């Protein structure tokens, strides 16, 4: 399993939100490039980046900060938040991103996602964020009627690199990941699943690793790393066992 240390960008700084609320942002580092470097130095194989302002605005907002990250590290970087057109997808991938994450547009315009997966094989992930098991979009400001599994199944044969599943009710509050729901999703689809939301300890990583055979390929962690509850190098070693 791969650990994806997270850099969430708000107004150019690395922050963590609680429950996806912009007003509940804690700033952890004002230098995203330096933060990415520290993750790479600890052995991170990937870095997960979210443009929070972009998710709400529906277009890239923290491009300068993302470019700082790309210049600072050689490890692959995946980015989500405000990527909703083919032109934006092309632009980001041409700048050196390894993978884009399509979230809101996966619900609003699944045909675009399928087209992007076909055009850029292995470089498009689908981000599915859920509140109470229902898909939330527009920076988590709106909740739909569709379930996580229903949406994920729409991309079964699209060739997406991964489904990134976030349980918003657990995000940034260190209550532990929704292992059961993540494993159930992974069993229901053939696309690899990356777990996100609530990871608070090495024990949480062990719990996810125990069900990795269901199809869980990776896990994203943010606040627990910044709080010092999870050491990146230790977590990577644990997941590599």
PDB file of C-alpha atoms in Angstrom:
ATOM      1  CA  UNK A   1       0.000   0.000   0.000  1.00  0.00           C
ATOM      2  CA  UNK A   2       1.219   3.489  -0.816  1.00  0.00           C
ATOM      3  CA  UNK A   3       1.114   6.390   1.642  1.00  0.00           C
ATOM      4  CA  UNK A   4       0.069   9.686   0.048  1.00  0.00           C
ATOM      5  CA  UNK A   5       1.049  12.556   2.390  1.00  0.00           C
ATOM      6  CA  UNK A   6      -1.401  15.404   1.752  1.00  0.00           C
ATOM      7  CA  UNK A   7      -0.854  19.077   1.050  1.00  0.00           C
ATOM      8  CA  UNK A   8      -4.139  21.001   1.100  1.00  0.00           C
ATOM      9  CA  UNK A   9      -3.721  24.512  -0.278  1.00  0.00           C
ATOM     10  CA  UNK A  10      -5.723  27.518   0.879  1.00  0.00           C
ATOM     11  CA  UNK A  11      -4.560  31.008  -0.082  1.00  0.00           C
ATOM     12  CA  UNK A  12      -1.123  29.623  -0.992  1.00  0.00           C
ATOM     13  CA  UNK A  13      -0.481  27.929   2.376  1.00  0.00           C
ATOM     14  CA  UNK A  14      -0.587  24.289   3.548  1.00  0.00           C
ATOM     15  CA  UNK A  15      -3.662  23.878   5.739  1.00  0.00           C
ATOM     16  CA  UNK A  16      -5.945  21.195   7.114  1.00  0.00           C
ATOM     17  CA  UNK A  17      -9.704  21.594   7.333  1.00  0.00           C
ATOM     18  CA  UNK A  18     -12.125  19.988   9.760  1.00  0.00           C
ATOM     19  CA  UNK A  19     -15.066  18.239   8.087  1.00  0.00           C
ATOM     20  CA  UNK A  20     -14.317  20.110   4.859  1.00  0.00           C
ATOM     21  CA  UNK A  21     -15.177  23.534   6.314  1.00  0.00           C
ATOM     22  CA  UNK A  22     -13.051  26.388   4.938  1.00  0.00           C
ATOM     23  CA  UNK A  23     -13.588  28.424   8.104  1.00  0.00           C
ATOM     24  CA  UNK A  24     -12.095  25.521  10.101  1.00  0.00           C
ATOM     25  CA  UNK A  25      -8.662  25.801   8.465  1.00  0.00           C
ATOM     26  CA  UNK A  26      -5.442  25.402  10.451  1.00  0.00           C
ATOM     27  CA  UNK A  27      -2.281  26.683   8.726  1.00  0.00           C
ATOM     28  CA  UNK A  28       0.638  24.263   9.123  1.00  0.00           C
ATOM     29  CA  UNK A  29       3.169  25.631   6.648  1.00  0.00           C
ATOM     30  CA  UNK A  30       3.317  28.752   4.497  1.00  0.00           C
ATOM     31  CA  UNK A  31       5.893  27.178   2.151  1.00  0.00           C
ATOM     32  CA  UNK A  32       4.281  24.357   0.128  1.00  0.00           C
ATOM     33  CA  UNK A  33       7.529  23.589  -1.706  1.00  0.00           C
ATOM     34  CA  UNK A  34       9.406  23.034   1.553  1.00  0.00           C
ATOM     35  CA  UNK A  35       6.574  20.849   2.853  1.00  0.00           C
ATOM     36  CA  UNK A  36       6.709  18.686  -0.269  1.00  0.00           C
ATOM     37  CA  UNK A  37      10.495  18.406   0.050  1.00  0.00           C
ATOM     38  CA  UNK A  38      10.203  17.162   3.623  1.00  0.00           C
ATOM     39  CA  UNK A  39       7.718  14.475   2.525  1.00  0.00           C
ATOM     40  CA  UNK A  40      10.009  13.381  -0.315  1.00  0.00           C
ATOM     41  CA  UNK A  41      13.006  13.301   2.051  1.00  0.00           C
ATOM     42  CA  UNK A  42      11.047  10.985   4.369  1.00  0.00           C
ATOM     43  CA  UNK A  43      10.609   8.547   1.493  1.00  0.00           C
ATOM     44  CA  UNK A  44       7.172   9.446   0.128  1.00  0.00           C
ATOM     45  CA  UNK A  45       6.566   7.792  -3.258  1.00  0.00           C
ATOM     46  CA  UNK A  46       3.698  10.161  -4.107  1.00  0.00           C
ATOM     47  CA  UNK A  47       2.367  13.502  -2.859  1.00  0.00           C
ATOM     48  CA  UNK A  48      -1.348  14.277  -2.803  1.00  0.00           C
ATOM     49  CA  UNK A  49      -2.279  17.945  -3.339  1.00  0.00           C
ATOM     50  CA  UNK A  50      -5.688  19.641  -3.175  1.00  0.00           C
ATOM     51  CA  UNK A  51      -6.448  23.191  -4.340  1.00  0.00           C
ATOM     52  CA  UNK A  52      -9.155  23.962  -1.764  1.00  0.00           C
ATOM     53  CA  UNK A  53      -9.919  27.436  -3.130  1.00  0.00           C
ATOM     54  CA  UNK A  54     -10.123  25.879  -6.584  1.00  0.00           C
ATOM     55  CA  UNK A  55     -12.640  23.272  -5.431  1.00  0.00           C
ATOM     56  CA  UNK A  56     -15.008  26.041  -4.363  1.00  0.00           C
ATOM     57  CA  UNK A  57     -14.255  28.380  -7.300  1.00  0.00           C
ATOM     58  CA  UNK A  58     -14.539  25.626  -9.928  1.00  0.00           C
ATOM     59  CA  UNK A  59     -11.182  26.585 -11.482  1.00  0.00           C
ATOM     60  CA  UNK A  60      -7.509  26.462 -10.419  1.00  0.00           C
ATOM     61  CA  UNK A  61      -6.664  29.126  -7.813  1.00  0.00           C
ATOM     62  CA  UNK A  62      -3.429  27.966  -6.139  1.00  0.00           C
ATOM     63  CA  UNK A  63      -1.458  27.353  -9.351  1.00  0.00           C
ATOM     64  CA  UNK A  64       1.607  29.206  -8.044  1.00  0.00           C
ATOM     65  CA  UNK A  65       1.777  27.026  -4.935  1.00  0.00           C
ATOM     66  CA  UNK A  66       1.314  23.842  -6.986  1.00  0.00           C
ATOM     67  CA  UNK A  67       4.155  24.873  -9.284  1.00  0.00           C
ATOM     68  CA  UNK A  68       6.387  25.457  -6.237  1.00  0.00           C
ATOM     69  CA  UNK A  69       5.677  21.865  -5.182  1.00  0.00           C
ATOM     70  CA  UNK A  70       6.404  20.480  -8.660  1.00  0.00           C
ATOM     71  CA  UNK A  71       9.734  22.361  -8.789  1.00  0.00           C
ATOM     72  CA  UNK A  72      10.720  21.177  -5.318  1.00  0.00           C
ATOM     73  CA  UNK A  73      10.383  17.400  -5.722  1.00  0.00           C
ATOM     74  CA  UNK A  74      11.035  14.622  -8.215  1.00  0.00           C
ATOM     75  CA  UNK A  75       8.373  12.268  -6.836  1.00  0.00           C
ATOM     76  CA  UNK A  76       5.017  12.083  -8.655  1.00  0.00           C
ATOM     77  CA  UNK A  77       2.313  14.530  -7.581  1.00  0.00           C
ATOM     78  CA  UNK A  78      -1.465  14.153  -7.933  1.00  0.00           C
ATOM     79  CA  UNK A  79      -3.762  17.176  -7.768  1.00  0.00           C
ATOM     80  CA  UNK A  80      -7.472  17.720  -7.247  1.00  0.00           C
ATOM     81  CA  UNK A  81      -9.662  20.794  -6.797  1.00  0.00           C
ATOM     82  CA  UNK A  82     -11.296  22.898  -9.496  1.00  0.00           C
ATOM     83  CA  UNK A  83     -10.257  20.702 -12.438  1.00  0.00           C
ATOM     84  CA  UNK A  84     -13.434  20.632 -14.505  1.00  0.00           C
ATOM     85  CA  UNK A  85     -12.535  21.044 -18.194  1.00  0.00           C
ATOM     86  CA  UNK A  86     -10.379  19.153 -20.664  1.00  0.00           C
ATOM     87  CA  UNK A  87      -8.306  22.320 -21.177  1.00  0.00           C
ATOM     88  CA  UNK A  88      -7.522  22.467 -17.446  1.00  0.00           C
ATOM     89  CA  UNK A  89      -6.650  18.753 -17.397  1.00  0.00           C
ATOM     90  CA  UNK A  90      -4.288  19.181 -20.366  1.00  0.00           C
ATOM     91  CA  UNK A  91      -2.735  22.289 -18.848  1.00  0.00           C
ATOM     92  CA  UNK A  92      -1.965  20.660 -15.505  1.00  0.00           C
ATOM     93  CA  UNK A  93      -0.575  17.458 -17.006  1.00  0.00           C
ATOM     94  CA  UNK A  94       1.650  19.508 -19.334  1.00  0.00           C
ATOM     95  CA  UNK A  95       3.114  21.313 -16.294  1.00  0.00           C
ATOM     96  CA  UNK A  96       4.522  18.139 -14.808  1.00  0.00           C
ATOM     97  CA  UNK A  97       1.715  16.736 -12.716  1.00  0.00           C
ATOM     98  CA  UNK A  98       1.624  12.951 -12.794  1.00  0.00           C
ATOM     99  CA  UNK A  99      -2.098  12.646 -12.160  1.00  0.00           C
ATOM    100  CA  UNK A 100      -5.200  14.828 -11.980  1.00  0.00           C
ATOM    101  CA  UNK A 101      -8.118  14.025  -9.687  1.00  0.00           C
ATOM    102  CA  UNK A 102     -11.593  14.704 -11.068  1.00  0.00           C
ATOM    103  CA  UNK A 103     -14.278  15.046  -8.406  1.00  0.00           C
ATOM    104  CA  UNK A 104     -17.245  17.356  -9.018  1.00  0.00           C
ATOM    105  CA  UNK A 105     -17.063  16.776 -12.766  1.00  0.00           C
ATOM    106  CA  UNK A 106     -17.293  12.991 -12.196  1.00  0.00           C
ATOM    107  CA  UNK A 107     -20.851  13.564 -11.009  1.00  0.00           C
ATOM    108  CA  UNK A 108     -21.735  16.475 -13.304  1.00  0.00           C
ATOM    109  CA  UNK A 109     -20.087  15.299 -16.543  1.00  0.00           C
ATOM    110  CA  UNK A 110     -19.008  11.631 -16.431  1.00  0.00           C
ATOM    111  CA  UNK A 111     -18.434  11.650 -20.205  1.00  0.00           C
ATOM    112  CA  UNK A 112     -15.603  14.175 -19.752  1.00  0.00           C
ATOM    113  CA  UNK A 113     -13.968  11.914 -17.171  1.00  0.00           C
ATOM    114  CA  UNK A 114     -14.176   8.910 -19.497  1.00  0.00           C
ATOM    115  CA  UNK A 115     -12.722  10.971 -22.338  1.00  0.00           C
ATOM    116  CA  UNK A 116      -9.860  12.186 -20.109  1.00  0.00           C
ATOM    117  CA  UNK A 117      -9.092   8.620 -18.920  1.00  0.00           C
ATOM    118  CA  UNK A 118      -8.883   7.479 -22.532  1.00  0.00           C
ATOM    119  CA  UNK A 119      -6.726  10.408 -23.604  1.00  0.00           C
ATOM    120  CA  UNK A 120      -4.356  10.270 -20.644  1.00  0.00           C
ATOM    121  CA  UNK A 121      -4.104   6.597 -19.584  1.00  0.00           C
ATOM    122  CA  UNK A 122      -3.023   6.130 -15.980  1.00  0.00           C
ATOM    123  CA  UNK A 123      -3.022   9.871 -15.301  1.00  0.00           C
ATOM    124  CA  UNK A 124      -6.634  10.434 -14.224  1.00  0.00           C
ATOM    125  CA  UNK A 125      -8.101   9.485 -10.850  1.00  0.00           C
ATOM    126  CA  UNK A 126     -11.720   9.899  -9.833  1.00  0.00           C
ATOM    127  CA  UNK A 127     -12.287  11.606  -6.477  1.00  0.00           C
ATOM    128  CA  UNK A 128     -15.471  10.508  -4.718  1.00  0.00           C
ATOM    129  CA  UNK A 129     -16.224  12.360  -1.494  1.00  0.00           C
ATOM    130  CA  UNK A 130     -19.156  11.266   0.643  1.00  0.00           C
ATOM    131  CA  UNK A 131     -21.328  12.595   3.446  1.00  0.00           C
ATOM    132  CA  UNK A 132     -23.457   9.884   5.006  1.00  0.00           C
ATOM    133  CA  UNK A 133     -22.663   7.598   2.070  1.00  0.00           C
ATOM    134  CA  UNK A 134     -23.900  10.131  -0.540  1.00  0.00           C
ATOM    135  CA  UNK A 135     -21.605  11.896  -3.010  1.00  0.00           C
ATOM    136  CA  UNK A 136     -20.758  15.531  -2.164  1.00  0.00           C
ATOM    137  CA  UNK A 137     -19.467  18.038  -4.725  1.00  0.00           C
ATOM    138  CA  UNK A 138     -18.496  21.705  -5.215  1.00  0.00           C
ATOM    139  CA  UNK A 139     -15.878  21.632  -2.462  1.00  0.00           C
ATOM    140  CA  UNK A 140     -18.246  19.452  -0.403  1.00  0.00           C
ATOM    141  CA  UNK A 141     -20.801  22.275  -0.280  1.00  0.00           C
ATOM    142  CA  UNK A 142     -23.523  20.214  -1.985  1.00  0.00           C
ATOM    143  CA  UNK A 143     -24.618  16.623  -1.348  1.00  0.00           C
ATOM    144  CA  UNK A 144     -26.287  14.583  -4.100  1.00  0.00           C
ATOM    145  CA  UNK A 145     -28.646  11.595  -3.975  1.00  0.00           C
ATOM    146  CA  UNK A 146     -26.202   9.194  -5.614  1.00  0.00           C
ATOM    147  CA  UNK A 147     -24.227   6.685  -3.527  1.00  0.00           C
ATOM    148  CA  UNK A 148     -20.458   6.265  -3.673  1.00  0.00           C
ATOM    149  CA  UNK A 149     -20.679   2.798  -5.238  1.00  0.00           C
ATOM    150  CA  UNK A 150     -23.219   3.909  -7.859  1.00  0.00           C
ATOM    151  CA  UNK A 151     -20.882   6.663  -9.034  1.00  0.00           C
ATOM    152  CA  UNK A 152     -17.763   4.492  -8.898  1.00  0.00           C
ATOM    153  CA  UNK A 153     -19.433   1.817 -11.043  1.00  0.00           C
ATOM    154  CA  UNK A 154     -19.985   4.398 -13.797  1.00  0.00           C
ATOM    155  CA  UNK A 155     -16.222   4.392 -14.387  1.00  0.00           C
ATOM    156  CA  UNK A 156     -15.612   0.645 -14.151  1.00  0.00           C
ATOM    157  CA  UNK A 157     -14.428   0.315 -17.742  1.00  0.00           C
ATOM    158  CA  UNK A 158     -13.128   3.878 -18.180  1.00  0.00           C
ATOM    159  CA  UNK A 159      -9.512   3.118 -17.263  1.00  0.00           C
ATOM    160  CA  UNK A 160      -9.247   5.442 -14.246  1.00  0.00           C
ATOM    161  CA  UNK A 161      -5.952   5.053 -12.366  1.00  0.00           C
ATOM    162  CA  UNK A 162      -7.760   4.982  -9.021  1.00  0.00           C
ATOM    163  CA  UNK A 163     -10.889   5.941  -7.125  1.00  0.00           C
ATOM    164  CA  UNK A 164     -10.001   8.229  -4.219  1.00  0.00           C
ATOM    165  CA  UNK A 165     -12.679   7.775  -1.581  1.00  0.00           C
ATOM    166  CA  UNK A 166     -13.016  10.366   1.197  1.00  0.00           C
ATOM    167  CA  UNK A 167     -15.446  10.075   4.088  1.00  0.00           C
ATOM    168  CA  UNK A 168     -16.082  13.773   4.806  1.00  0.00           C
ATOM    169  CA  UNK A 169     -17.640  13.022   8.201  1.00  0.00           C
ATOM    170  CA  UNK A 170     -14.204  11.827   9.321  1.00  0.00           C
ATOM    171  CA  UNK A 171     -11.951  14.217   7.414  1.00  0.00           C
ATOM    172  CA  UNK A 172      -9.563  16.252   9.549  1.00  0.00           C
ATOM    173  CA  UNK A 173     -11.032  15.116  12.872  1.00  0.00           C
ATOM    174  CA  UNK A 174      -8.718  12.133  13.570  1.00  0.00           C
ATOM    175  CA  UNK A 175     -11.543   9.701  14.395  1.00  0.00           C
ATOM    176  CA  UNK A 176     -10.147   6.861  12.278  1.00  0.00           C
ATOM    177  CA  UNK A 177     -10.927   5.994   8.647  1.00  0.00           C
ATOM    178  CA  UNK A 178     -14.162   4.336   7.559  1.00  0.00           C
ATOM    179  CA  UNK A 179     -12.445   0.988   6.981  1.00  0.00           C
ATOM    180  CA  UNK A 180     -15.668  -0.949   6.444  1.00  0.00           C
ATOM    181  CA  UNK A 181     -17.092   1.419   3.810  1.00  0.00           C
ATOM    182  CA  UNK A 182     -13.735   1.727   2.039  1.00  0.00           C
ATOM    183  CA  UNK A 183     -13.300  -2.049   1.845  1.00  0.00           C
ATOM    184  CA  UNK A 184     -16.910  -2.510   0.689  1.00  0.00           C
ATOM    185  CA  UNK A 185     -16.351  -0.006  -2.128  1.00  0.00           C
ATOM    186  CA  UNK A 186     -13.079  -1.664  -3.118  1.00  0.00           C
ATOM    187  CA  UNK A 187     -14.778  -5.076  -3.279  1.00  0.00           C
ATOM    188  CA  UNK A 188     -17.596  -3.690  -5.440  1.00  0.00           C
ATOM    189  CA  UNK A 189     -15.327  -2.328  -8.185  1.00  0.00           C
ATOM    190  CA  UNK A 190     -12.210  -3.410 -10.078  1.00  0.00           C
ATOM    191  CA  UNK A 191     -10.487   0.005 -10.038  1.00  0.00           C
ATOM    192  CA  UNK A 192      -7.945   0.400  -7.185  1.00  0.00           C
ATOM    193  CA  UNK A 193      -9.197   2.463  -4.242  1.00  0.00           C
ATOM    194  CA  UNK A 194      -7.199   5.055  -2.280  1.00  0.00           C
ATOM    195  CA  UNK A 195      -8.598   5.664   1.212  1.00  0.00           C
ATOM    196  CA  UNK A 196      -8.884   9.164   2.648  1.00  0.00           C
ATOM    197  CA  UNK A 197     -10.353  10.838   5.718  1.00  0.00           C
ATOM    198  CA  UNK A 198      -9.858  10.295   9.445  1.00  0.00           C
ATOM    199  CA  UNK A 199      -6.479   8.528   9.523  1.00  0.00           C
ATOM    200  CA  UNK A 200      -5.079   9.307  12.974  1.00  0.00           C
ATOM    201  CA  UNK A 201      -2.484   6.669  13.857  1.00  0.00           C
ATOM    202  CA  UNK A 202      -0.326   3.792  12.700  1.00  0.00           C
ATOM    203  CA  UNK A 203      -3.074   1.502  14.033  1.00  0.00           C
ATOM    204  CA  UNK A 204      -5.473   3.060  11.505  1.00  0.00           C
ATOM    205  CA  UNK A 205      -2.972   2.259   8.759  1.00  0.00           C
ATOM    206  CA  UNK A 206      -2.712  -1.316  10.057  1.00  0.00           C
ATOM    207  CA  UNK A 207      -6.532  -1.626   9.954  1.00  0.00           C
ATOM    208  CA  UNK A 208      -6.599  -0.512   6.310  1.00  0.00           C
ATOM    209  CA  UNK A 209      -3.652  -2.748   5.438  1.00  0.00           C
ATOM    210  CA  UNK A 210      -5.536  -5.721   6.918  1.00  0.00           C
ATOM    211  CA  UNK A 211      -8.232  -5.284   4.242  1.00  0.00           C
ATOM    212  CA  UNK A 212      -5.881  -4.241   1.423  1.00  0.00           C
ATOM    213  CA  UNK A 213      -6.707  -7.447  -0.480  1.00  0.00           C
ATOM    214  CA  UNK A 214     -10.192  -6.016  -1.116  1.00  0.00           C
ATOM    215  CA  UNK A 215      -8.530  -3.605  -3.563  1.00  0.00           C
ATOM    216  CA  UNK A 216      -7.220  -0.750  -1.394  1.00  0.00           C
ATOM    217  CA  UNK A 217      -4.001   0.431  -3.043  1.00  0.00           C
ATOM    218  CA  UNK A 218      -3.147   3.461  -0.940  1.00  0.00           C
ATOM    219  CA  UNK A 219      -4.066   5.825   1.855  1.00  0.00           C
ATOM    220  CA  UNK A 220      -3.970   9.607   2.152  1.00  0.00           C
ATOM    221  CA  UNK A 221      -2.988  11.224   5.446  1.00  0.00           C
ATOM    222  CA  UNK A 222      -2.839  14.886   6.336  1.00  0.00           C
ATOM    223  CA  UNK A 223      -3.615  16.231   9.793  1.00  0.00           C
ATOM    224  CA  UNK A 224      -2.115  13.254  11.660  1.00  0.00           C
ATOM    225  CA  UNK A 225       1.205  13.845   9.893  1.00  0.00           C
ATOM    226  CA  UNK A 226       1.199  17.573  10.643  1.00  0.00           C
ATOM    227  CA  UNK A 227       0.205  16.927  14.268  1.00  0.00           C
ATOM    228  CA  UNK A 228       3.069  14.452  14.668  1.00  0.00           C
ATOM    229  CA  UNK A 229       0.781  11.481  15.324  1.00  0.00           C
ATOM    230  CA  UNK A 230       2.102   9.722  12.237  1.00  0.00           C
ATOM    231  CA  UNK A 231       5.753   9.741  11.173  1.00  0.00           C
ATOM    232  CA  UNK A 232       5.921   9.581   7.371  1.00  0.00           C
ATOM    233  CA  UNK A 233       8.976   7.293   7.185  1.00  0.00           C
ATOM    234  CA  UNK A 234       7.529   4.935   9.816  1.00  0.00           C
ATOM    235  CA  UNK A 235       4.148   4.835   8.029  1.00  0.00           C
ATOM    236  CA  UNK A 236       5.783   4.078   4.674  1.00  0.00           C
ATOM    237  CA  UNK A 237       7.783   1.227   6.234  1.00  0.00           C
ATOM    238  CA  UNK A 238       4.635  -0.197   7.849  1.00  0.00           C
ATOM    239  CA  UNK A 239       2.652  -0.138   4.613  1.00  0.00           C
ATOM    240  CA  UNK A 240       5.542  -1.682   2.680  1.00  0.00           C
ATOM    241  CA  UNK A 241       5.774  -4.744   4.968  1.00  0.00           C
TER     242      UNK A 241
END
